[in-house]
Coordinates of C-alpha atoms in Angstrom, one line a residue:
Chain O
M1 CA 11.6 -20.6 -20.0
T2 CA 14.4 -20.7 -17.7
P3 CA 12.9 -21.1 -13.4
G4 CA 14.0 -18.0 -11.1
H5 CA 13.8 -15.3 -14.7
G6 CA 9.7 -16.3 -16.3
R7 CA 7.2 -14.1 -14.9
G8 CA 4.9 -16.0 -13.8
T9 CA 7.7 -18.2 -11.4
S10 CA 9.7 -15.1 -9.9
E11 CA 10.4 -14.8 -6.4
L12 CA 7.4 -11.6 -6.2
D13 CA 5.3 -13.0 -8.3
R14 CA 5.4 -15.7 -5.7
L15 CA 4.4 -14.1 -2.8
L16 CA 1.9 -11.9 -5.3
T17 CA -0.1 -15.1 -5.8
L18 CA -3.6 -15.4 -4.7
S19 CA -6.1 -17.9 -4.8
A20 CA -10.3 -16.5 -4.2
A21 CA -11.3 -17.9 -0.4
E22 CA -14.2 -17.7 0.6
G23 CA -16.1 -14.1 0.4
G24 CA -14.5 -12.5 -2.2
S25 CA -11.2 -12.7 0.1
Y26 CA -7.7 -14.0 -0.8
R27 CA -5.2 -16.5 -0.1
A28 CA -1.9 -16.0 -0.1
E29 CA 1.5 -17.2 1.4
I30 CA 4.5 -16.2 2.5
E31 CA 7.5 -17.5 2.2
D32 CA 10.6 -17.1 4.0
G33 CA 13.3 -14.9 3.0
W34 CA 10.5 -11.6 3.1
A35 CA 11.6 -11.1 6.5
I36 CA 13.5 -8.7 8.3
G37 CA 14.4 -11.6 11.4
P38 CA 10.5 -13.0 12.4
A39 CA 8.7 -9.8 11.4
V40 CA 7.8 -9.8 7.3
N41 CA 8.8 -5.8 5.9
G42 CA 6.1 -3.4 5.4
G43 CA 7.0 -3.2 1.9
V44 CA 6.4 -7.0 1.4
L45 CA 2.9 -6.2 3.6
L46 CA 2.0 -3.4 1.4
A47 CA 2.9 -4.9 -2.2
M48 CA 0.4 -7.9 -1.1
V49 CA -2.4 -6.1 0.1
G50 CA -1.7 -3.5 -3.3
K51 CA -1.9 -6.5 -5.9
A52 CA -5.5 -7.2 -3.7
L53 CA -7.4 -4.0 -4.5
A54 CA -5.0 -4.4 -8.2
T55 CA -7.1 -7.8 -8.2
T56 CA -9.9 -6.4 -7.3
F57 CA -10.1 -2.7 -9.6
E58 CA -8.5 -4.5 -12.6
G59 CA -11.7 -5.3 -14.6
R60 CA -12.8 -2.7 -13.0
S61 CA -10.0 -0.4 -15.9
H62 CA -8.1 0.1 -12.4
P63 CA -5.4 -1.7 -13.1
H64 CA -2.9 0.6 -11.7
P65 CA -2.1 2.4 -7.6
L66 CA -2.0 5.9 -7.5
A67 CA -1.6 6.2 -4.0
V68 CA -1.8 4.3 -1.1
S69 CA -1.7 4.2 2.4
G70 CA -0.7 1.2 5.2
Y71 CA -1.2 1.6 8.7
F72 CA 1.0 -1.3 9.9
L73 CA -0.8 -3.3 13.6
S74 CA 1.4 -6.1 14.2
A75 CA 4.0 -7.5 12.8
G76 CA 3.5 -9.9 9.6
R77 CA 4.8 -13.8 10.2
S78 CA 6.0 -16.0 7.3
G79 CA 3.2 -17.9 6.3
P80 CA -0.4 -18.2 5.4
A81 CA -1.9 -14.9 4.7
T82 CA -5.7 -14.0 4.3
L83 CA -6.2 -10.2 2.3
S84 CA -9.6 -8.9 2.4
T85 CA -10.6 -5.5 0.0
Q86 CA -13.5 -3.5 -0.3
V87 CA -14.6 -1.0 -3.5
I88 CA -14.9 2.8 -1.5
R89 CA -15.9 4.8 -4.2
E90 CA -15.7 4.2 -8.3
G91 CA -15.6 7.1 -10.4
R92 CA -14.1 7.1 -14.0
S93 CA -10.8 7.5 -13.9
M94 CA -10.2 6.1 -10.8
A95 CA -12.1 4.3 -7.6
T96 CA -11.1 4.1 -4.2
G97 CA -11.4 0.9 -2.1
Q98 CA -10.3 -0.3 1.6
A99 CA -7.6 -3.5 2.0
S100 CA -7.4 -5.8 4.9
L101 CA -4.1 -8.0 5.5
V102 CA -4.0 -10.7 8.2
Q103 CA -2.8 -14.1 9.9
E104 CA -3.6 -16.3 12.6
G105 CA -2.2 -16.0 15.1
P106 CA -0.4 -18.5 17.9
D107 CA -3.4 -18.5 19.5
G108 CA -5.6 -19.6 16.2
E109 CA -7.6 -16.4 15.6
P110 CA -7.3 -13.6 12.8
V111 CA -4.0 -11.0 13.5
E112 CA -4.5 -8.0 11.6
R113 CA -1.5 -7.1 10.4
L114 CA -2.0 -4.3 8.2
R115 CA -5.2 -2.1 7.1
V116 CA -5.2 0.2 4.2
L117 CA -7.3 2.4 1.9
A118 CA -6.0 3.4 -1.9
T119 CA -6.6 5.2 -4.9
Y120 CA -6.6 2.4 -7.9
G121 CA -6.7 4.3 -12.0
D122 CA -4.6 3.6 -14.8
L123 CA -1.4 4.7 -15.3
S124 CA -1.2 4.9 -18.5
R125 CA -3.4 6.9 -19.3
L126 CA -3.1 10.4 -17.9
T127 CA -1.3 12.2 -19.6
G128 CA 2.5 13.1 -20.5
E129 CA 2.3 16.2 -19.5
V130 CA 5.3 16.7 -16.4
C131 CA 6.5 20.1 -15.1
T132 CA 9.0 18.7 -11.8
T133 CA 11.7 20.4 -10.5
A134 CA 12.9 17.2 -9.0
E135 CA 16.0 15.7 -10.1
P136 CA 17.4 11.7 -9.6
P137 CA 20.0 11.1 -7.6
A138 CA 23.9 11.1 -8.5
L139 CA 24.7 7.7 -8.2
P140 CA 28.0 6.3 -9.5
D141 CA 28.3 3.0 -11.1
P142 CA 26.1 0.0 -9.6
G143 CA 29.8 -1.5 -10.7
D144 CA 31.2 1.4 -9.0
C145 CA 28.7 0.8 -5.4
L146 CA 29.4 -1.2 -2.8
S147 CA 26.5 -4.1 -3.5
A148 CA 24.1 -4.9 0.2
S149 CA 24.3 -8.2 0.6
A150 CA 27.7 -8.0 0.9
G151 CA 27.2 -8.0 4.6
G152 CA 27.2 -11.0 5.4
P153 CA 25.0 -12.5 8.1
G154 CA 22.2 -10.7 9.9
P155 CA 18.5 -10.4 10.2
A156 CA 18.2 -8.9 7.2
A157 CA 20.9 -12.1 5.7
A158 CA 17.1 -12.8 3.4
F159 CA 15.7 -10.3 2.2
I160 CA 18.5 -8.4 1.1
K161 CA 19.5 -11.6 -1.3
R162 CA 16.4 -11.4 -2.5
F163 CA 17.3 -7.6 -4.5
D164 CA 20.4 -6.6 -6.4
M165 CA 21.2 -3.5 -4.1
R166 CA 24.3 -1.3 -4.5
L167 CA 24.3 1.2 -1.5
D168 CA 26.1 4.9 -2.7
P169 CA 30.0 4.4 -1.0
A170 CA 28.9 8.4 0.3
T171 CA 25.5 7.1 2.7
A172 CA 27.5 3.6 3.2
G173 CA 29.7 4.6 5.4
W174 CA 27.8 3.6 8.2
A175 CA 27.8 0.0 7.1
L176 CA 32.1 0.5 8.2
G177 CA 31.2 1.8 11.1
E178 CA 31.0 6.1 9.8
P179 CA 27.3 7.2 9.3
S180 CA 27.2 10.6 7.5
R181 CA 25.0 11.9 10.2
R182 CA 22.9 14.1 7.2
G183 CA 19.8 11.9 7.1
V184 CA 20.6 9.8 3.6
I185 CA 20.4 6.3 2.0
Q186 CA 20.5 5.9 -2.0
G187 CA 21.7 3.5 -4.3
W188 CA 20.0 1.3 -7.1
L189 CA 17.7 -1.5 -7.3
R190 CA 16.6 -4.7 -8.4
M191 CA 15.3 -7.9 -7.6
A192 CA 18.2 -10.5 -7.7
D193 CA 16.5 -12.9 -10.1
D194 CA 15.8 -9.8 -12.6
R195 CA 11.8 -9.2 -12.4
E196 CA 11.1 -6.2 -13.5
P197 CA 9.7 -3.7 -12.2
D198 CA 5.9 -2.6 -12.2
P199 CA 3.6 -0.8 -9.8
I200 CA 3.7 -3.4 -7.9
M201 CA 6.7 -4.2 -7.3
L202 CA 7.6 -0.1 -6.3
L203 CA 5.3 -0.4 -3.3
L204 CA 7.6 -3.0 -1.8
A205 CA 10.4 -0.8 -3.0
V206 CA 9.5 1.8 -1.3
D207 CA 10.6 0.3 2.1
A208 CA 13.3 -1.5 0.7
F209 CA 16.0 -0.7 1.2
P210 CA 18.4 -0.3 5.2
P211 CA 16.7 1.9 7.1
V212 CA 18.1 5.9 7.2
T213 CA 18.6 5.9 11.1
F214 CA 21.1 3.7 9.9
D215 CA 22.7 6.6 8.5
M216 CA 21.9 8.6 11.8
G217 CA 24.3 6.0 13.8
I218 CA 21.8 4.7 15.2
A219 CA 21.6 0.2 14.7
G220 CA 18.6 -1.6 14.5
W221 CA 15.0 -1.3 12.1
A222 CA 12.7 0.6 12.6
P223 CA 9.5 0.0 12.7
T224 CA 7.1 2.0 10.6
L225 CA 3.7 3.0 12.3
E226 CA 2.1 4.2 8.2
L227 CA 4.2 4.4 5.0
S228 CA 1.4 6.2 1.8
A229 CA 3.0 5.8 -1.3
H230 CA 2.5 7.2 -4.4
V231 CA 2.7 5.6 -8.1
R232 CA 3.3 8.2 -10.7
A233 CA 4.5 6.4 -13.0
V234 CA 4.3 2.2 -14.9
P235 CA 8.1 2.1 -14.1
A236 CA 10.8 1.6 -17.5
P237 CA 12.5 -1.7 -17.5
G238 CA 15.7 -1.9 -15.8
W239 CA 17.4 -0.7 -12.5
L240 CA 15.6 1.8 -10.4
R241 CA 17.4 3.7 -7.7
V242 CA 15.7 4.4 -4.4
R243 CA 17.1 8.0 -2.2
V244 CA 15.9 7.1 1.0
S245 CA 15.4 10.6 3.7
T246 CA 14.8 11.2 6.4
R247 CA 14.6 15.6 7.8
N248 CA 13.2 15.2 11.0
L249 CA 14.3 13.0 13.8
A250 CA 12.3 14.0 17.0
G251 CA 10.4 12.4 20.5
G252 CA 11.1 8.3 19.3
L253 CA 8.9 9.0 15.7
L254 CA 11.0 9.9 12.2
E255 CA 9.4 10.1 8.9
E256 CA 11.4 8.4 6.1
D257 CA 10.9 10.4 2.8
A258 CA 11.6 7.5 0.0
E259 CA 11.6 8.8 -3.8
V260 CA 12.3 5.6 -6.6
W261 CA 13.2 6.8 -10.3
D262 CA 13.1 4.9 -13.6
S263 CA 15.5 3.8 -15.9
Q264 CA 13.3 6.8 -18.4
D265 CA 14.8 9.5 -15.3
R266 CA 10.8 9.5 -14.1
L267 CA 10.2 10.3 -10.4
V268 CA 8.2 6.9 -11.0
A269 CA 7.0 6.6 -6.8
Q270 CA 7.4 8.6 -3.6
A271 CA 6.7 7.3 -0.5
R272 CA 6.5 8.9 2.7
Q273 CA 6.4 6.9 6.3
L274 CA 6.0 7.3 9.8
A275 CA 8.6 4.1 12.1
R276 CA 9.4 4.7 15.2
V277 CA 13.0 5.6 16.4
P278 CA 15.0 2.0 17.2
T279 CA 16.2 1.9 20.1
Q280 CA 19.9 1.8 20.5
Q281 CA 20.2 -2.9 19.7
R282 CA 21.3 -4.6 17.3
Chain F
M1 CA -14.9 36.4 28.1
T2 CA -15.7 37.8 24.6
P3 CA -18.4 35.9 21.8
G4 CA -15.0 35.1 19.0
H5 CA -12.3 34.4 21.6
G6 CA -12.7 31.6 23.9
R7 CA -11.9 28.6 23.4
G8 CA -15.4 27.3 23.2
T9 CA -16.7 29.6 20.7
S10 CA -14.3 30.3 18.5
E11 CA -15.4 29.4 15.1
L12 CA -12.8 26.0 14.7
D13 CA -14.2 24.8 18.2
R14 CA -17.9 25.4 16.7
L15 CA -16.5 23.6 13.9
L16 CA -15.7 21.2 15.7
T17 CA -18.5 20.5 18.2
L18 CA -19.5 17.9 18.0
S19 CA -22.7 16.2 19.1
A20 CA -23.4 12.5 19.9
A21 CA -26.1 10.1 17.5
E22 CA -27.5 7.0 17.1
G23 CA -25.3 4.0 16.8
G24 CA -21.9 5.2 18.2
S25 CA -21.3 8.2 15.7
Y26 CA -21.4 13.0 16.2
R27 CA -23.5 14.8 14.9
A28 CA -21.3 18.1 13.5
E29 CA -22.2 21.8 11.5
I30 CA -20.0 23.0 8.8
E31 CA -21.0 26.6 8.7
D32 CA -20.8 28.6 5.4
G33 CA -17.4 30.3 5.0
W34 CA -15.4 27.2 5.6
A35 CA -15.6 26.1 2.1
I36 CA -13.7 26.9 -1.8
G37 CA -17.2 28.0 -3.5
P38 CA -19.0 25.1 -3.3
A39 CA -16.4 22.3 -2.5
V40 CA -15.6 23.0 2.1
N41 CA -11.5 23.3 2.1
G42 CA -10.0 18.9 2.8
G43 CA -8.4 20.0 5.5
V44 CA -11.9 21.6 7.2
L45 CA -13.5 17.7 7.2
L46 CA -10.2 16.5 7.8
A47 CA -9.8 18.7 11.3
M48 CA -13.1 17.5 11.4
V49 CA -13.1 13.7 11.2
G50 CA -9.8 13.8 13.3
K51 CA -12.1 15.7 16.4
A52 CA -14.7 12.3 16.4
L53 CA -10.6 10.2 16.2
A54 CA -10.0 12.6 19.0
T55 CA -12.6 12.5 21.3
T56 CA -13.1 8.5 20.5
F57 CA -9.8 7.7 22.2
E58 CA -9.4 10.6 24.7
G59 CA -11.1 8.5 27.2
R60 CA -8.4 5.6 26.4
S61 CA -5.1 7.8 27.0
H62 CA -4.9 8.6 23.0
P63 CA -5.5 12.0 22.9
H64 CA -3.7 13.5 19.4
P65 CA -3.3 12.2 15.8
L66 CA 0.3 10.8 15.0
A67 CA -0.7 10.2 11.7
V68 CA -3.8 11.1 9.4
S69 CA -4.2 10.0 5.8
G70 CA -7.8 11.1 4.0
Y71 CA -8.9 10.3 1.4
F72 CA -11.4 12.1 -0.2
L73 CA -14.5 10.3 -1.9
S74 CA -16.3 13.3 -3.3
A75 CA -17.0 17.3 -2.2
G76 CA -18.4 17.9 0.7
R77 CA -20.8 21.1 1.5
S78 CA -22.2 23.1 4.3
G79 CA -24.4 21.3 6.4
P80 CA -24.4 19.3 8.7
A81 CA -22.9 16.5 8.8
T82 CA -22.0 12.6 10.2
L83 CA -19.3 11.4 11.9
S84 CA -18.1 7.8 12.1
T85 CA -15.6 6.1 14.0
Q86 CA -14.3 2.6 14.4
V87 CA -10.7 1.7 17.5
I88 CA -9.4 -0.9 15.1
R89 CA -6.5 -1.7 17.0
E90 CA -4.8 -0.7 21.2
G91 CA -1.5 -0.1 22.4
R92 CA -0.3 0.7 26.0
S93 CA 1.4 4.2 23.7
M94 CA -0.2 3.6 20.0
A95 CA -4.3 3.2 18.8
T96 CA -5.4 3.2 15.7
G97 CA -9.2 4.0 14.7
Q98 CA -10.9 4.6 11.1
A99 CA -13.3 6.7 10.5
S100 CA -16.0 8.7 7.8
L101 CA -17.8 11.9 7.0
V102 CA -20.7 11.4 5.1
Q103 CA -23.3 14.4 4.1
E104 CA -27.2 13.3 2.4
G105 CA -27.1 14.0 -0.8
P106 CA -29.2 15.8 -3.2
D107 CA -31.3 11.8 -3.0
G108 CA -31.2 12.1 0.3
E109 CA -29.5 9.2 0.2
P110 CA -26.2 9.5 2.4
V111 CA -22.8 10.7 0.6
E112 CA -19.3 9.7 2.4
R113 CA -17.1 12.5 1.7
L114 CA -13.8 11.7 3.6
R115 CA -12.8 8.0 4.8
V116 CA -9.6 8.0 7.1
L117 CA -7.2 5.8 9.2
A118 CA -5.0 7.4 11.6
T119 CA -3.2 5.9 15.2
Y120 CA -3.1 8.3 17.7
G121 CA -1.2 8.6 20.7
D122 CA 0.0 11.2 23.8
L123 CA 2.1 13.5 22.5
S124 CA 3.2 15.4 25.0
R125 CA 4.5 11.9 26.2
L126 CA 6.7 11.3 24.0
T127 CA 10.4 12.1 24.9
G128 CA 12.6 14.9 24.3
E129 CA 14.7 14.0 21.9
V130 CA 14.8 15.8 18.9
C131 CA 17.5 15.3 15.6
T132 CA 16.4 17.5 12.8
T133 CA 18.5 18.8 10.0
A134 CA 14.8 20.1 8.7
E135 CA 15.0 24.1 9.2
P136 CA 12.0 26.7 9.5
P137 CA 11.1 28.5 6.8
A138 CA 13.0 32.5 6.2
L139 CA 10.1 34.6 6.7
P140 CA 9.7 38.1 7.1
D141 CA 8.3 39.4 9.6
P142 CA 4.1 39.5 9.9
G143 CA 3.7 43.4 9.1
D144 CA 6.1 42.4 5.6
C145 CA 3.9 40.3 4.5
L146 CA 1.0 40.4 2.0
S147 CA -1.9 39.6 3.9
A148 CA -4.0 37.5 2.0
S149 CA -7.6 38.0 3.1
A150 CA -6.3 41.4 0.6
G151 CA -7.4 39.4 -2.2
G152 CA -10.2 40.9 -2.2
P153 CA -13.5 38.7 -3.0
G154 CA -13.3 35.9 -5.2
P155 CA -14.1 31.5 -4.2
A156 CA -12.2 31.2 -1.5
A157 CA -12.8 34.8 0.5
A158 CA -15.4 34.0 2.9
F159 CA -12.8 30.9 3.7
I160 CA -8.8 32.7 3.6
K161 CA -11.0 35.9 6.7
R162 CA -11.0 32.8 9.3
F163 CA -7.2 33.2 8.9
D164 CA -4.4 35.6 9.6
M165 CA -2.2 34.6 6.7
R166 CA 0.4 36.8 5.8
L167 CA 2.3 34.9 2.5
D168 CA 5.8 36.0 1.6
P169 CA 6.1 38.2 -0.7
A170 CA 9.3 36.5 -2.9
T171 CA 6.2 32.5 -3.0
A172 CA 3.3 35.0 -3.8
G173 CA 4.8 36.6 -7.4
W174 CA 1.6 34.6 -8.3
A175 CA -1.2 37.3 -6.9
L176 CA 0.1 39.9 -9.2
G177 CA 0.0 37.2 -12.2
E178 CA 3.4 36.6 -11.9
P179 CA 4.3 33.0 -10.4
S180 CA 7.9 32.1 -9.8
R181 CA 7.5 29.1 -11.6
R182 CA 9.3 27.1 -8.1
G183 CA 6.6 25.1 -6.7
V184 CA 7.5 27.3 -3.0
I185 CA 4.6 29.4 -1.5
Q186 CA 5.1 30.2 2.8
G187 CA 3.9 31.8 4.7
W188 CA 2.4 32.9 8.5
L189 CA -0.7 31.7 9.8
R190 CA -3.5 31.7 13.0
M191 CA -6.8 31.6 13.1
A192 CA -8.3 35.5 12.5
D193 CA -10.0 35.1 16.1
D194 CA -6.7 34.0 17.4
R195 CA -7.9 31.0 19.2
E196 CA -5.4 29.4 19.3
P197 CA -3.2 25.5 17.6
D198 CA -3.7 21.7 19.0
P199 CA -2.9 19.3 17.3
I200 CA -6.9 18.7 16.0
M201 CA -6.1 23.1 14.3
L202 CA -2.8 20.8 12.3
L203 CA -4.9 19.5 10.4
L204 CA -6.5 22.2 8.6
A205 CA -3.5 24.3 8.7
V206 CA -1.3 21.5 6.4
D207 CA -4.3 21.7 3.2
A208 CA -5.7 26.6 4.3
F209 CA -2.8 27.7 2.4
P210 CA -3.4 28.9 -1.4
P211 CA -2.9 25.6 -3.7
V212 CA 1.5 25.5 -4.8
T213 CA -0.2 24.9 -7.7
F214 CA -0.6 29.2 -8.1
D215 CA 2.6 29.5 -7.9
M216 CA 3.5 27.0 -11.1
G217 CA 1.2 29.9 -12.6
I218 CA -1.5 27.0 -13.1
A219 CA -4.8 29.0 -11.9
G220 CA -8.5 27.4 -9.9
W221 CA -8.3 24.7 -6.8
A222 CA -6.3 21.4 -6.7
P223 CA -8.5 19.0 -5.5
T224 CA -6.9 16.3 -2.8
L225 CA -7.6 12.9 -3.4
E226 CA -5.4 12.0 -0.7
L227 CA -3.6 13.9 2.0
S228 CA -1.9 12.2 5.1
A229 CA -0.5 14.3 8.2
H230 CA 2.0 13.6 10.6
V231 CA 1.4 15.4 13.6
R232 CA 4.9 15.4 15.2
A233 CA 4.7 18.0 18.6
V234 CA 1.8 20.2 20.8
P235 CA 1.8 23.4 18.5
A236 CA 3.0 25.7 21.3
P237 CA 0.3 29.6 21.1
G238 CA 1.1 32.3 18.2
W239 CA 1.8 32.2 14.6
L240 CA 2.4 29.0 13.0
R241 CA 5.2 29.1 10.0
V242 CA 4.1 27.4 7.2
R243 CA 5.5 26.1 3.7
V244 CA 3.6 23.8 0.7
S245 CA 5.6 23.0 -2.1
T246 CA 5.9 20.3 -4.8
R247 CA 8.9 18.8 -7.0
N248 CA 6.8 16.7 -9.5
L249 CA 3.7 18.3 -11.4
A250 CA 2.9 15.4 -14.0
G251 CA 0.4 13.3 -15.5
G252 CA -2.8 14.9 -14.3
L253 CA -1.5 15.2 -10.8
L254 CA 1.3 16.4 -8.6
E255 CA 2.2 16.0 -4.3
E256 CA 2.3 18.5 -2.6
D257 CA 4.1 18.8 0.4
A258 CA 3.4 20.8 3.4
E259 CA 5.6 22.0 7.2
V260 CA 4.3 23.6 9.3
W261 CA 6.6 24.9 12.7
D262 CA 5.3 27.1 15.3
S263 CA 6.6 29.8 17.3
Q264 CA 9.1 27.5 19.2
D265 CA 10.9 27.0 16.1
R266 CA 10.0 23.0 16.1
L267 CA 8.4 20.6 13.3
V268 CA 5.0 20.2 14.6
A269 CA 3.6 19.1 11.4
Q270 CA 4.2 17.3 8.5
A271 CA 1.7 16.1 5.2
R272 CA 2.1 15.5 1.6
Q273 CA -1.3 15.0 -0.1
L274 CA -2.1 14.1 -4.2
A275 CA -4.1 16.4 -6.0
R276 CA -4.8 16.8 -9.3
V277 CA -3.7 19.6 -11.5
P278 CA -6.3 21.9 -12.4
T279 CA -7.7 23.2 -15.4
Q280 CA -6.7 26.3 -16.2
Q281 CA -9.8 27.9 -15.3
R282 CA -10.0 30.5 -12.6

């Protein structure tokens, strides 16, 4: 098996490798390159906590996240992290839990990065009935899109290199200094090492795109206060299509909606976050 | 002061009257008529927990909910409830907390109804900058809308009577057996006793409308699994406009988005919930 292409050796699976620690908690290691500048991407932390909850619920036949709400308490850093989980309620078809991601602060004291509430179930056992009015974003072929990694050096360069991210040129004018100000960025997404999507990877996918504020002409990263994601189906292998949008930037805050479609045209994840509008600096 | 019209004596303020209990928790009483059938409305529980957190954070200059995520664990019942809160993190401009609403089960054991994570701040101190593409729903005048309480008896009758709820006839065809199947219900909302809206009342407003599944031709109430609300401004007095919609009903689950506009045309709250599609019974 070629290193980097087997399931257990992909970059994302290395991140999601948890080892059992005292008191039923888990230890994980966040390698360099999952951060935007010094701060670990919020979707990365959410996927790690999502994996910890999946591990807790797996033996109980609730392997998949259905709804995950994360409250971001402080900026995550590369290095070791401790994840703890708690089962709040367990039903026949669903279970609800709580989890935390904690790292050691500069003074050696534990600092909580993220607290999560989540409901898990088994997506493969949901009924097949679909009655949706949502339509996947109309995108040019990946080959006709703008590769995000072509952006060159910058605080997100190492993070973006972990993905193959192709932005629809119609929503990437900001990269050339011409933001559309419509509040939409959309494109194709997959892991650079071809690791296929799964429900936990979708928790990363909903927060992996450039902040929609770029398309509003606002530079800088928008720190997430809260992000709630719904995972609606196990994604099929292949490209994901992602659309992030905002409709209400006010009072120094904005909502950012993300939808993720799989290669079979299914809306596999929806997310909404409340983020701070960045100050106009890059 | 006319009973029912003063701030402290309105129906909603009676519900939100908390008394201090042991261990820093609060006691409250849920009167009859806040339920749909036997189950207390989810927005009612969310507003109660929101009030408990507001009380906790008030002295710390974070009086208003900015983001609130509630995970519904079991159906609430009329009667006494205990609310407990915990401060997770306190910053300069925002604070994050956790809360639970617990009631006594049939065997006398405590049963958790709702667990919440939330971030609070001071909405009146946010910057005035607004850059929104969202537009308020176009509605006929309240007098030209359908009064929801005209629906007569039913499991929601007592609940609906607490409001003045006027539905846009264009999205109320389901009441006459002709659902539009577009997945939208919109209209005007205020408390029947003229209690003015405030940020806590918005937590009720985002879940007070008939379930959007009615407009999909699906009878029965849709139980909420998770609801996350963003409160974006202190609402002005007067009518609220509410629009609930869904785009993705699949696998026995649906997302329901709610937006709430105030009388000054500001988008004062946005919410999204994940709910179960009801079985086809009324």
